[in-house]
Structures are given as structure tokens and as C-alpha cells.
Amino acid sequence: MTADISTALGDDGILVATMDSAGRPMNILNEAMAAPLAEIVGRLETDPAIKGLILTSAKKDFLAGADVDRLWAISSTQEAFDESMQLKAFIRRLELCGKPVVAAIHGMCLGGGLEIAMGCHWRIVVDDGKARLGLPEVKLGLLPGGGGTVRMPRLVGMQQALQWMAEGTEVRAAEALASGLVNQLVASKDEALQQARAWCLANSKPKQPWDAPKFRYPGGDSRTPAAAQLFSVAPSMASAKSYGNYPAVTHIMSSVFEGGVVGFDAALVIESRYFAACAISPESRNLIGTLWYQLAAIKKGQSRPAGFAAAKVAKLGVLGAGMMGAGIAYAAAKAGIEVVLLDSTQEAAERGLAYSQSLLDKAVKKGRSTPEARQALLARIMPTTDYALLAGCELVIEAVFEDRAVKAEVTQKAEDVIGADAVLASNTSTLPISGLARASARPAHFIGLHFFSPVDKMPLVEIIVGAQTSDETLARGVDFVQQIGKTPIVVNDSRGFYTSRVFATYVMEGLAMLKEGVHPRSIEQAGLQAGMPMPPLALQDEVSLSLALHVADQTRKDLIEEGRTYTAHPGESVLRQMCALGRIGKKAGQGFYDYGEDGKSLWAGLAEHYPLAARQPGQPELIDRLMFVQANEAARCLEEGVLRSVADANIGSIFGWGFAPFQGGALQFINALGLPRFVERSEQLAAAYGDRFKPAQLLRLNAEQGASFSD
Ligand code: NAD
């Protein structure tokens, strides 16, 4: 027996197999786990002294899923098919061994973990608030290939299973019990083992429901009228959300449907065929490469300068209790940090605290928090106007108005109070950090921490390194961002930093199209078809046209002052014209859209101001424009040294502004296409629409040398 599973045979003949992946914080389903599991199944089948099996875990979770390294190494559909068939073969043997097998589950039981558990005859879950069961494979562009699409619908019904698998939902204990996914809840791990043993002793010859001759799916199988109804709408509902960009979703539906018209074992084979199609799909390669490997590298601190002890913030100052300051205060207090929330009036500071109250009230109502936890969190936030209370803060983040003079004033007032080695951070979205640092008496301790709105939901913080920011300050910035559970990317100081700069190219391209006479509906549809979370014109309304115009005007002024040339984007005149008409965006109730009580609709007046061109381009052309313009700008950021790593570029684009995740991020978009093809298409777009599409020099060079963008 390897170290990954230990077994203990009781006097009653019940074998307890305890999973404990060596050298890892969580159990994962790899060779070191699968081989001893298969060996245990062999013993169960042949050793008459063994009367039953309990599968449990020595870690805080049951089993977190399959070994992604192994999936990543798969290079052909045949290999993927064989791998999947091999895994499910031993699960099938487990459930057909003729002796009782119980899964005693605590913590996370995901992916391959749940697939094994569903192959057990009885599932007991420790209901301590930590249990999460689910098949999240879809998030990596995969489908559950260990029998998940076959067993789950047979346990909980097709509709529920489809919904959970298509969204990768993690189900809590009570819901798992109510749905039929598990059989029993208990209060502790000890009780789970006791109950599992009792169940084994009381059920010496168990059978899975689907192996009984009269088995019926809950809610009916694929041949029932209910299924006909479900499968006539489910695909269109899914593609209305995914625009066909996530083939795993379609494959999951196909596997469930087809698996519901054949016998159990044939269904397992069908599933493996679909698994194989997913495993080598470009979408899953992009998702795994970025959201698994590059994200892990970032979390391990690849952008954090080495050589500085890990720092923790115990007391944080937040200057400005507006939308951002209030959100930052909440995120920090949630992570257990004491927060001094300062504004120019006590009333404004209290409003900032009230923001946390409203978030917590909702959480308590939904059962995601308790009144005690709510109280404890609120007690950590101190609303005030008194700078003296900032004494002892290791970090102060300013989130006052976007105005250099106001920022300078609060920086100096805070620095008069805080310790000499405390860090001062700005949450500015547009003002260069090196410039703001001029107001600081110790610019080496000054840094940008750019949060995204709403702070409680958005996972990213863009850390901006000013000209004088020290490595130690950067390391402390990275540590703080991770302390509050967010993902940091690190960029060098520059106009718009990375995220705002590239995000703007997407929105402005939509405006340029409008000016050319492209139908606004085609523009919006192209954004969604490309996989962006919001279409460009609606997004511009959200961020406000007047703000975008203000930034453009400021940029022009600054560049001219610096003696550099300013070339106006073709979309800029659209901003100007719309603002002159008072259509400044959603806040004003009117922008590219009209906003009413029953939702929004494109403004009819657009047709008058932007008459349709006689020749309308096809959707692929529009989609290319929206995506190439972003990817090229991201490449420019790398070339100019604004970006420091490919991982930061990709993760920043997906987490920051929702760059189509299935593409794997703004630079992976180029990689996946191949640099020579990207350069060639960019040249075509540049000839047709302007220099903004001219491929970055770095891309040309790398294309010539056959290099790609990987960290
Ligand atoms: P906001 O207007 O909602 O809040 C600003 C707060 O600062 C107000 O409560 C105001 O009373 C307070 N304030 C102003 N002057 C002050 C002073 N002298 N002393 C103390 N408090 C003062 O603005 P916001 O949207 O929270 O933005 C704050 C900062 O965050 C800006 O720099 C903005 O560019 C940046 N930012 C905003 C977003 C966003 O989506 N809104 C995103 C990222 C960054």
C-alpha cells in the first residue's frame, strides 16, 4: 500500500480506507491514489474476511478532484478516452463488488471525489458548514469523465444534474441531502464513521439503484415527455448565455441525454467519448493554462520580490469612505483586519460603515453569515474624521476623489501620523502613481493598489509600482492583497496602468464602429458573441461617457504638455457628441441606451446621429476587431514593460474586465491563434481600420523567431 491510502480492518470485517495524499494539503485523484484504490477494490472482491468498505479522508477535505497535471499531459483523444475509461472501470467494480461501500464525506468532495462517492452505495456527509459537493469540471472546459454525467442524473434527476454540471455548482450538505445526491447528514467525522460502519453491517448485499431491474430516473429518463421538453429548451438556454463558446456545456448535455436512452455501461462509454472531445479542446487548454497554472503561479507569489519576510496588516487606514473606500474597508474587516475608515465628515464616514452593514444584512438573510459574525466584522470598522486614529496602521489606502490636490492633502495628513515604515497606497484609477508619490515624504513606501468595483465581488487588485516604490513595499502590497483573499497582478506605472488601458480599447472600438455606421445591435451582439460579459455600448453607459471624455481630455492635455503627439481615437468624437446631447450614461438614465423601469433599450436617436452604412460588415469581422484591439494593446503593455509577466496579463484581463475566459486571457488569445496568424490578421485590420491595429513590434519579432507567450 502506498502512503496515499492507509487501511484498517476491524474485527467486524469492515475495512476503513483513509485517503491522505502524501506531501499535499488536499487529496487529489492521481496515480498514487487511483492505484491503491483499485487494489482495495481487488481485496474487497476476493477476500472473504472483508465484509464492507468505508472510504474516508485524513485531510480537512474528502477529495478535491482529479490531478490537473495528468489531464494537461493528455495529447490525443484516444489517450483521454482510455484515461477516463480506466478511472470509471474501478468505480464500476466498486459498486458491483457485492459488499457495502460507504463514503464518509467531510469538507470538499469535488470532481473525481464526488464521482467516486457516487459509486459508493451510501453517502454520509458531515454537516459542519464546510461540506461542498460538486462537479466543477466545466470551469476548466471539461466534463466529468469518471461517470459523473451518468450517475448524477440518475440520483437527482436530469434537470438538476444538468444545471449543477453546466455551472460547476458546489452544493452544500442540506441541499445535497434534499436532492438525493447524498443519503445522510451527521454532525461529526466520528459519527460519520460510526454510522458508516452501522450501515455496512446492516446492508450486506447492497445494489446501486441503477443496477436494480426496475430502476427509474427521478423525474424520468431521456424518453419521457419531461425530458423532451427539457432538451428542447436547455441547449438554446445554454447557448444564449455562452454563445457556443463553451463546448463542454453542450457535451455535458449530450452525454446526459444520450446516456439516458441506453444502458448504464453504454452510457459510461458515451461519456468518455465526450470527455475526450473536451480534454483536447482549445477552450480547455486555454482555461487550464491560465485559470489553473498561471493563477497558481500568481498565488504562489511569482510577482512578489523575494527576500522579504511575509508581512501581515493588523490595522488598516482607509481615506475616503465613498464607494471604493467603503468596499475596501469591508473586504479588509472580513479578513479580520482592524480598519479606520476616515472621511471629511463623520456622516460620510458612517455612510461607509453602513455599506458593510447592508452587505452583511443580506449575507445573514441568505444564511451566508451569522448575526454574531456580522457584529464582529462591523466592530472592526471605526468610522471617523480624526487622523490621529491612523496611528499604528501598517498600511493606509487613500480612496478620496480623483483629484491630485485632494489626494496630496490626505497623503500628507496621514503621513504626519503613521509610523515611518508604514505603506501609503493610492486606489487611483487614472493618475500616475509616481506623480502622486511626489506628495509623499517617503515615496519608496508609496504604491498603487487599484481595486475594482464592487470591491466585495471583484477578485483582482492591480498593484502599481511607481518609479520610486521599493521592492519591500511591493512585497508588502502583494502580501496584503493576498491577506484579504484577492488576486494581485503587478504592473509598472503608466497612463491607465494595464487594465484600464486595455479595457478602454474594447469600449472605444464599439464607439468607432457606431461612427462608421455599423448597426448598434450588431456591435452589441458582437461583444457578447466574442465572450465578453457586457457589450461595448452598454459598458460605456455603465462607466459613464462623461468620465471617459474627461479621461481623454486629460490625456490630451498631459501629452501635449509633455511635448508628445496625441492622436484622437475615432470613438472620441462619439463621446463628445453624446455628452453634448446630455446622454452621458446609465447614471443619467440616458446614454447609448434609454433606461426605464422595465429595463433598457437602445436609444432610437442613434439612427439619426449615426446613420447606418450601406454595407454592413459580418459578425466575425466585428468580433475580430473587438478582440484583436485588446490583445494587441496587451502585447504593447508587455513590450513597454508596463506588464511584467504573461500570467499577470492573462489573469488581469479575465479577472479585471472579464476578457473572454475561454480564450485564456488577452495574451493567450494571441498564443492560441499563433503569432504569425495574429500578426497577419492585425495587418489586415490596420489597413482597413487604422494604426491602432498595427501589431506590436514584440509580436512581429516573436512571430519571426517562432516564440510564444508563456511564462
Ligand atoms: P466616491 O466619490 O464615491 O468617494 C470618495 C470619498 O472621498 C467621498 O466619500 C468623499 O467624501 C471622500 N473625500 C473627498 N475628499 C476628502 C478628504 N479631503 N478627506 C477625506 N475624505 C474625502 O469615489 P469612489 O468611486 O469611491 O473613488 C475613489 C477613488 O477610487 C478615486 O481615486 C477613483 O478614481 C478610484 N477608483 C474608482 C473606481 C470606481 O469604479 N468607482 C474603481 C477603481 C478606482
JSON list of N, CA, C and O in Angstrom, two decimals, residues 436-473:
[
{"chain": "A", "resi": 436, "resn": "LEU", "atom": "N", "xyz": [1.72, 61.01, -8.02]},
{"chain": "A", "resi": 436, "resn": "LEU", "atom": "CA", "xyz": [1.06, 61.14, -6.71]},
{"chain": "A", "resi": 436, "resn": "LEU", "atom": "C", "xyz": [2.08, 61.01, -5.59]},
{"chain": "A", "resi": 436, "resn": "LEU", "atom": "O", "xyz": [1.96, 61.64, -4.53]},
{"chain": "A", "resi": 437, "resn": "ALA", "atom": "N", "xyz": [3.12, 60.20, -5.84]},
{"chain": "A", "resi": 437, "resn": "ALA", "atom": "CA", "xyz": [4.14, 59.96, -4.80]},
{"chain": "A", "resi": 437, "resn": "ALA", "atom": "C", "xyz": [4.92, 61.23, -4.48]},
{"chain": "A", "resi": 437, "resn": "ALA", "atom": "O", "xyz": [5.57, 61.31, -3.43]},
{"chain": "A", "resi": 438, "resn": "ARG", "atom": "N", "xyz": [4.85, 62.22, -5.38]},
{"chain": "A", "resi": 438, "resn": "ARG", "atom": "CA", "xyz": [5.57, 63.48, -5.11]},
{"chain": "A", "resi": 438, "resn": "ARG", "atom": "C", "xyz": [5.02, 64.16, -3.86]},
{"chain": "A", "resi": 438, "resn": "ARG", "atom": "O", "xyz": [5.72, 64.94, -3.22]},
{"chain": "A", "resi": 439, "resn": "ALA", "atom": "N", "xyz": [3.77, 63.87, -3.54]},
{"chain": "A", "resi": 439, "resn": "ALA", "atom": "CA", "xyz": [3.19, 64.48, -2.33]},
{"chain": "A", "resi": 439, "resn": "ALA", "atom": "C", "xyz": [3.66, 63.76, -1.07]},
{"chain": "A", "resi": 439, "resn": "ALA", "atom": "O", "xyz": [3.42, 64.22, 0.04]},
{"chain": "A", "resi": 440, "resn": "SER", "atom": "N", "xyz": [4.32, 62.63, -1.26]},
{"chain": "A", "resi": 440, "resn": "SER", "atom": "CA", "xyz": [4.71, 61.82, -0.11]},
{"chain": "A", "resi": 440, "resn": "SER", "atom": "C", "xyz": [6.13, 62.16, 0.34]},
{"chain": "A", "resi": 440, "resn": "SER", "atom": "O", "xyz": [7.02, 62.42, -0.48]},
{"chain": "A", "resi": 441, "resn": "ALA", "atom": "N", "xyz": [6.34, 62.12, 1.67]},
{"chain": "A", "resi": 441, "resn": "ALA", "atom": "CA", "xyz": [7.67, 62.39, 2.20]},
{"chain": "A", "resi": 441, "resn": "ALA", "atom": "C", "xyz": [8.57, 61.17, 2.06]},
{"chain": "A", "resi": 441, "resn": "ALA", "atom": "O", "xyz": [9.78, 61.26, 2.22]},
{"chain": "A", "resi": 442, "resn": "ARG", "atom": "N", "xyz": [7.97, 59.97, 1.79]},
{"chain": "A", "resi": 442, "resn": "ARG", "atom": "CA", "xyz": [8.80, 58.76, 1.61]},
{"chain": "A", "resi": 442, "resn": "ARG", "atom": "C", "xyz": [8.24, 57.93, 0.46]},
{"chain": "A", "resi": 442, "resn": "ARG", "atom": "O", "xyz": [7.55, 56.92, 0.65]},
{"chain": "A", "resi": 443, "resn": "PRO", "atom": "N", "xyz": [8.56, 58.41, -0.79]},
{"chain": "A", "resi": 443, "resn": "PRO", "atom": "CA", "xyz": [7.98, 57.78, -1.98]},
{"chain": "A", "resi": 443, "resn": "PRO", "atom": "C", "xyz": [8.34, 56.30, -2.14]},
{"chain": "A", "resi": 443, "resn": "PRO", "atom": "O", "xyz": [7.63, 55.57, -2.84]},
{"chain": "A", "resi": 444, "resn": "ALA", "atom": "N", "xyz": [9.40, 55.84, -1.46]},
{"chain": "A", "resi": 444, "resn": "ALA", "atom": "CA", "xyz": [9.72, 54.41, -1.55]},
{"chain": "A", "resi": 444, "resn": "ALA", "atom": "C", "xyz": [8.62, 53.57, -0.90]},
{"chain": "A", "resi": 444, "resn": "ALA", "atom": "O", "xyz": [8.44, 52.40, -1.22]},
{"chain": "A", "resi": 445, "resn": "HIS", "atom": "N", "xyz": [7.86, 54.19, 0.01]},
{"chain": "A", "resi": 445, "resn": "HIS", "atom": "CA", "xyz": [6.78, 53.49, 0.70]},
{"chain": "A", "resi": 445, "resn": "HIS", "atom": "C", "xyz": [5.43, 53.77, 0.06]},
{"chain": "A", "resi": 445, "resn": "HIS", "atom": "O", "xyz": [4.39, 53.52, 0.66]},
{"chain": "A", "resi": 446, "resn": "PHE", "atom": "N", "xyz": [5.44, 54.33, -1.13]},
{"chain": "A", "resi": 446, "resn": "PHE", "atom": "CA", "xyz": [4.19, 54.71, -1.80]},
{"chain": "A", "resi": 446, "resn": "PHE", "atom": "C", "xyz": [3.93, 53.75, -2.96]},
{"chain": "A", "resi": 446, "resn": "PHE", "atom": "O", "xyz": [4.82, 53.43, -3.73]},
{"chain": "A", "resi": 447, "resn": "ILE", "atom": "N", "xyz": [2.68, 53.31, -3.10]},
{"chain": "A", "resi": 447, "resn": "ILE", "atom": "CA", "xyz": [2.36, 52.29, -4.12]},
{"chain": "A", "resi": 447, "resn": "ILE", "atom": "C", "xyz": [0.92, 52.47, -4.58]},
{"chain": "A", "resi": 447, "resn": "ILE", "atom": "O", "xyz": [0.12, 53.13, -3.90]},
{"chain": "A", "resi": 448, "resn": "GLY", "atom": "N", "xyz": [0.59, 51.89, -5.72]},
{"chain": "A", "resi": 448, "resn": "GLY", "atom": "CA", "xyz": [-0.80, 51.90, -6.17]},
{"chain": "A", "resi": 448, "resn": "GLY", "atom": "C", "xyz": [-1.46, 50.56, -5.88]},
{"chain": "A", "resi": 448, "resn": "GLY", "atom": "O", "xyz": [-0.90, 49.51, -6.18]},
{"chain": "A", "resi": 449, "resn": "LEU", "atom": "N", "xyz": [-2.64, 50.62, -5.26]},
{"chain": "A", "resi": 449, "resn": "LEU", "atom": "CA", "xyz": [-3.45, 49.40, -5.08]},
{"chain": "A", "resi": 449, "resn": "LEU", "atom": "C", "xyz": [-4.79, 49.69, -5.73]},
{"chain": "A", "resi": 449, "resn": "LEU", "atom": "O", "xyz": [-5.64, 50.33, -5.14]},
{"chain": "A", "resi": 450, "resn": "HIS", "atom": "N", "xyz": [-4.92, 49.25, -6.97]},
{"chain": "A", "resi": 450, "resn": "HIS", "atom": "CA", "xyz": [-6.10, 49.58, -7.76]},
{"chain": "A", "resi": 450, "resn": "HIS", "atom": "C", "xyz": [-7.14, 48.47, -7.62]},
{"chain": "A", "resi": 450, "resn": "HIS", "atom": "O", "xyz": [-6.98, 47.39, -8.18]},
{"chain": "A", "resi": 451, "resn": "PHE", "atom": "N", "xyz": [-8.18, 48.77, -6.84]},
{"chain": "A", "resi": 451, "resn": "PHE", "atom": "CA", "xyz": [-9.28, 47.83, -6.64]},
{"chain": "A", "resi": 451, "resn": "PHE", "atom": "C", "xyz": [-10.31, 48.02, -7.74]},
{"chain": "A", "resi": 451, "resn": "PHE", "atom": "O", "xyz": [-10.34, 49.05, -8.40]},
{"chain": "A", "resi": 452, "resn": "PHE", "atom": "N", "xyz": [-11.20, 47.04, -7.87]},
{"chain": "A", "resi": 452, "resn": "PHE", "atom": "CA", "xyz": [-12.24, 47.12, -8.88]},
{"chain": "A", "resi": 452, "resn": "PHE", "atom": "C", "xyz": [-13.60, 47.14, -8.19]},
{"chain": "A", "resi": 452, "resn": "PHE", "atom": "O", "xyz": [-13.75, 46.64, -7.08]},
{"chain": "A", "resi": 453, "resn": "SER", "atom": "N", "xyz": [-14.55, 47.72, -8.88]},
{"chain": "A", "resi": 453, "resn": "SER", "atom": "CA", "xyz": [-15.87, 47.92, -8.27]},
{"chain": "A", "resi": 453, "resn": "SER", "atom": "C", "xyz": [-16.87, 46.87, -8.77]},
{"chain": "A", "resi": 453, "resn": "SER", "atom": "O", "xyz": [-16.89, 46.58, -9.97]},
{"chain": "A", "resi": 454, "resn": "PRO", "atom": "N", "xyz": [-17.71, 46.29, -7.94]},
{"chain": "A", "resi": 454, "resn": "PRO", "atom": "CA", "xyz": [-17.75, 46.42, -6.48]},
{"chain": "A", "resi": 454, "resn": "PRO", "atom": "C", "xyz": [-16.66, 45.57, -5.81]},
{"chain": "A", "resi": 454, "resn": "PRO", "atom": "O", "xyz": [-16.45, 44.42, -6.19]},
{"chain": "A", "resi": 455, "resn": "VAL", "atom": "N", "xyz": [-16.00, 46.19, -4.83]},
{"chain": "A", "resi": 455, "resn": "VAL", "atom": "CA", "xyz": [-14.82, 45.57, -4.22]},
{"chain": "A", "resi": 455, "resn": "VAL", "atom": "C", "xyz": [-15.13, 44.21, -3.60]},
{"chain": "A", "resi": 455, "resn": "VAL", "atom": "O", "xyz": [-14.32, 43.28, -3.67]},
{"chain": "A", "resi": 456, "resn": "ASP", "atom": "N", "xyz": [-16.31, 44.07, -3.00]},
{"chain": "A", "resi": 456, "resn": "ASP", "atom": "CA", "xyz": [-16.60, 42.79, -2.32]},
{"chain": "A", "resi": 456, "resn": "ASP", "atom": "C", "xyz": [-16.71, 41.63, -3.30]},
{"chain": "A", "resi": 456, "resn": "ASP", "atom": "O", "xyz": [-16.52, 40.49, -2.94]},
{"chain": "A", "resi": 457, "resn": "LYS", "atom": "N", "xyz": [-17.01, 41.93, -4.57]},
{"chain": "A", "resi": 457, "resn": "LYS", "atom": "CA", "xyz": [-17.19, 40.84, -5.55]},
{"chain": "A", "resi": 457, "resn": "LYS", "atom": "C", "xyz": [-15.97, 40.66, -6.45]},
{"chain": "A", "resi": 457, "resn": "LYS", "atom": "O", "xyz": [-15.68, 39.55, -6.87]},
{"chain": "A", "resi": 458, "resn": "MET", "atom": "N", "xyz": [-15.28, 41.74, -6.78]},
{"chain": "A", "resi": 458, "resn": "MET", "atom": "CA", "xyz": [-14.22, 41.64, -7.80]},
{"chain": "A", "resi": 458, "resn": "MET", "atom": "C", "xyz": [-12.95, 41.05, -7.19]},
{"chain": "A", "resi": 458, "resn": "MET", "atom": "O", "xyz": [-12.46, 41.54, -6.18]},
{"chain": "A", "resi": 459, "resn": "PRO", "atom": "N", "xyz": [-12.40, 40.03, -7.83]},
{"chain": "A", "resi": 459, "resn": "PRO", "atom": "CA", "xyz": [-11.30, 39.29, -7.20]},
{"chain": "A", "resi": 459, "resn": "PRO", "atom": "C", "xyz": [-9.91, 39.90, -7.40]},
{"chain": "A", "resi": 459, "resn": "PRO", "atom": "O", "xyz": [-8.95, 39.45, -6.78]},
{"chain": "A", "resi": 460, "resn": "LEU", "atom": "N", "xyz": [-9.81, 40.92, -8.27]},
{"chain": "A", "resi": 460, "resn": "LEU", "atom": "CA", "xyz": [-8.48, 41.39, -8.66]},
{"chain": "A", "resi": 460, "resn": "LEU", "atom": "C", "xyz": [-8.07, 42.68, -7.97]},
{"chain": "A", "resi": 460, "resn": "LEU", "atom": "O", "xyz": [-8.92, 43.52, -7.69]},
{"chain": "A", "resi": 461, "resn": "VAL", "atom": "N", "xyz": [-6.77, 42.81, -7.69]},
{"chain": "A", "resi": 461, "resn": "VAL", "atom": "CA", "xyz": [-6.19, 44.11, -7.34]},
{"chain": "A", "resi": 461, "resn": "VAL", "atom": "C", "xyz": [-4.97, 44.31, -8.23]},
{"chain": "A", "resi": 461, "resn": "VAL", "atom": "O", "xyz": [-4.09, 43.45, -8.29]},
{"chain": "A", "resi": 462, "resn": "GLU", "atom": "N", "xyz": [-4.94, 45.43, -8.94]},
{"chain": "A", "resi": 462, "resn": "GLU", "atom": "CA", "xyz": [-3.80, 45.75, -9.80]},
{"chain": "A", "resi": 462, "resn": "GLU", "atom": "C", "xyz": [-2.83, 46.58, -8.97]},
{"chain": "A", "resi": 462, "resn": "GLU", "atom": "O", "xyz": [-3.17, 47.68, -8.53]},
{"chain": "A", "resi": 463, "resn": "ILE", "atom": "N", "xyz": [-1.67, 46.02, -8.73]},
{"chain": "A", "resi": 463, "resn": "ILE", "atom": "CA", "xyz": [-0.68, 46.74, -7.92]},
{"chain": "A", "resi": 463, "resn": "ILE", "atom": "C", "xyz": [0.22, 47.53, -8.86]},
{"chain": "A", "resi": 463, "resn": "ILE", "atom": "O", "xyz": [0.77, 46.97, -9.81]},
{"chain": "A", "resi": 464, "resn": "ILE", "atom": "N", "xyz": [0.34, 48.82, -8.58]},
{"chain": "A", "resi": 464, "resn": "ILE", "atom": "CA", "xyz": [1.13, 49.67, -9.48]},
{"chain": "A", "resi": 464, "resn": "ILE", "atom": "C", "xyz": [2.41, 50.11, -8.78]},
{"chain": "A", "resi": 464, "resn": "ILE", "atom": "O", "xyz": [2.37, 50.70, -7.69]},
{"chain": "A", "resi": 465, "resn": "VAL", "atom": "N", "xyz": [3.52, 49.81, -9.44]},
{"chain": "A", "resi": 465, "resn": "VAL", "atom": "CA", "xyz": [4.82, 50.13, -8.88]},
{"chain": "A", "resi": 465, "resn": "VAL", "atom": "C", "xyz": [5.28, 51.48, -9.44]},
{"chain": "A", "resi": 465, "resn": "VAL", "atom": "O", "xyz": [5.46, 51.62, -10.65]},
{"chain": "A", "resi": 466, "resn": "GLY", "atom": "N", "xyz": [5.41, 52.47, -8.58]},
{"chain": "A", "resi": 466, "resn": "GLY", "atom": "CA", "xyz": [5.86, 53.78, -9.01]},
{"chain": "A", "resi": 466, "resn": "GLY", "atom": "C", "xyz": [7.37, 53.78, -9.24]},
{"chain": "A", "resi": 466, "resn": "GLY", "atom": "O", "xyz": [8.07, 52.82, -8.87]},
{"chain": "A", "resi": 467, "resn": "ALA", "atom": "N", "xyz": [7.88, 54.89, -9.81]},
{"chain": "A", "resi": 467, "resn": "ALA", "atom": "CA", "xyz": [9.31, 54.97, -10.13]},
{"chain": "A", "resi": 467, "resn": "ALA", "atom": "C", "xyz": [10.16, 54.74, -8.88]},
{"chain": "A", "resi": 467, "resn": "ALA", "atom": "O", "xyz": [11.25, 54.17, -8.96]},
{"chain": "A", "resi": 468, "resn": "GLN", "atom": "N", "xyz": [9.66, 55.19, -7.73]},
{"chain": "A", "resi": 468, "resn": "GLN", "atom": "CA", "xyz": [10.49, 55.07, -6.53]},
{"chain": "A", "resi": 468, "resn": "GLN", "atom": "C", "xyz": [10.02, 54.01, -5.53]},
{"chain": "A", "resi": 468, "resn": "GLN", "atom": "O", "xyz": [10.60, 53.86, -4.46]},
{"chain": "A", "resi": 469, "resn": "THR", "atom": "N", "xyz": [8.95, 53.31, -5.88]},
{"chain": "A", "resi": 469, "resn": "THR", "atom": "CA", "xyz": [8.44, 52.28, -4.96]},
{"chain": "A", "resi": 469, "resn": "THR", "atom": "C", "xyz": [9.51, 51.22, -4.72]},
{"chain": "A", "resi": 469, "resn": "THR", "atom": "O", "xyz": [10.10, 50.70, -5.67]},
{"chain": "A", "resi": 470, "resn": "SER", "atom": "N", "xyz": [9.75, 50.89, -3.45]},
{"chain": "A", "resi": 470, "resn": "SER", "atom": "CA", "xyz": [10.79, 49.90, -3.17]},
{"chain": "A", "resi": 470, "resn": "SER", "atom": "C", "xyz": [10.24, 48.48, -3.33]},
{"chain": "A", "resi": 470, "resn": "SER", "atom": "O", "xyz": [9.03, 48.25, -3.29]},
{"chain": "A", "resi": 471, "resn": "ASP", "atom": "N", "xyz": [11.17, 47.54, -3.47]},
{"chain": "A", "resi": 471, "resn": "ASP", "atom": "CA", "xyz": [10.78, 46.14, -3.59]},
{"chain": "A", "resi": 471, "resn": "ASP", "atom": "C", "xyz": [10.06, 45.67, -2.32]},
{"chain": "A", "resi": 471, "resn": "ASP", "atom": "O", "xyz": [9.13, 44.88, -2.38]},
{"chain": "A", "resi": 472, "resn": "GLU", "atom": "N", "xyz": [10.51, 46.19, -1.19]},
{"chain": "A", "resi": 472, "resn": "GLU", "atom": "CA", "xyz": [9.88, 45.76, 0.06]},
{"chain": "A", "resi": 472, "resn": "GLU", "atom": "C", "xyz": [8.42, 46.23, 0.12]},
{"chain": "A", "resi": 472, "resn": "GLU", "atom": "O", "xyz": [7.53, 45.50, 0.53]},
{"chain": "A", "resi": 473, "resn": "THR", "atom": "N", "xyz": [8.19, 47.47, -0.34]},
{"chain": "A", "resi": 473, "resn": "THR", "atom": "CA", "xyz": [6.82, 47.99, -0.36]},
{"chain": "A", "resi": 473, "resn": "THR", "atom": "C", "xyz": [5.95, 47.13, -1.27]},
{"chain": "A", "resi": 473, "resn": "THR", "atom": "O", "xyz": [4.81, 46.80, -0.94]}
]
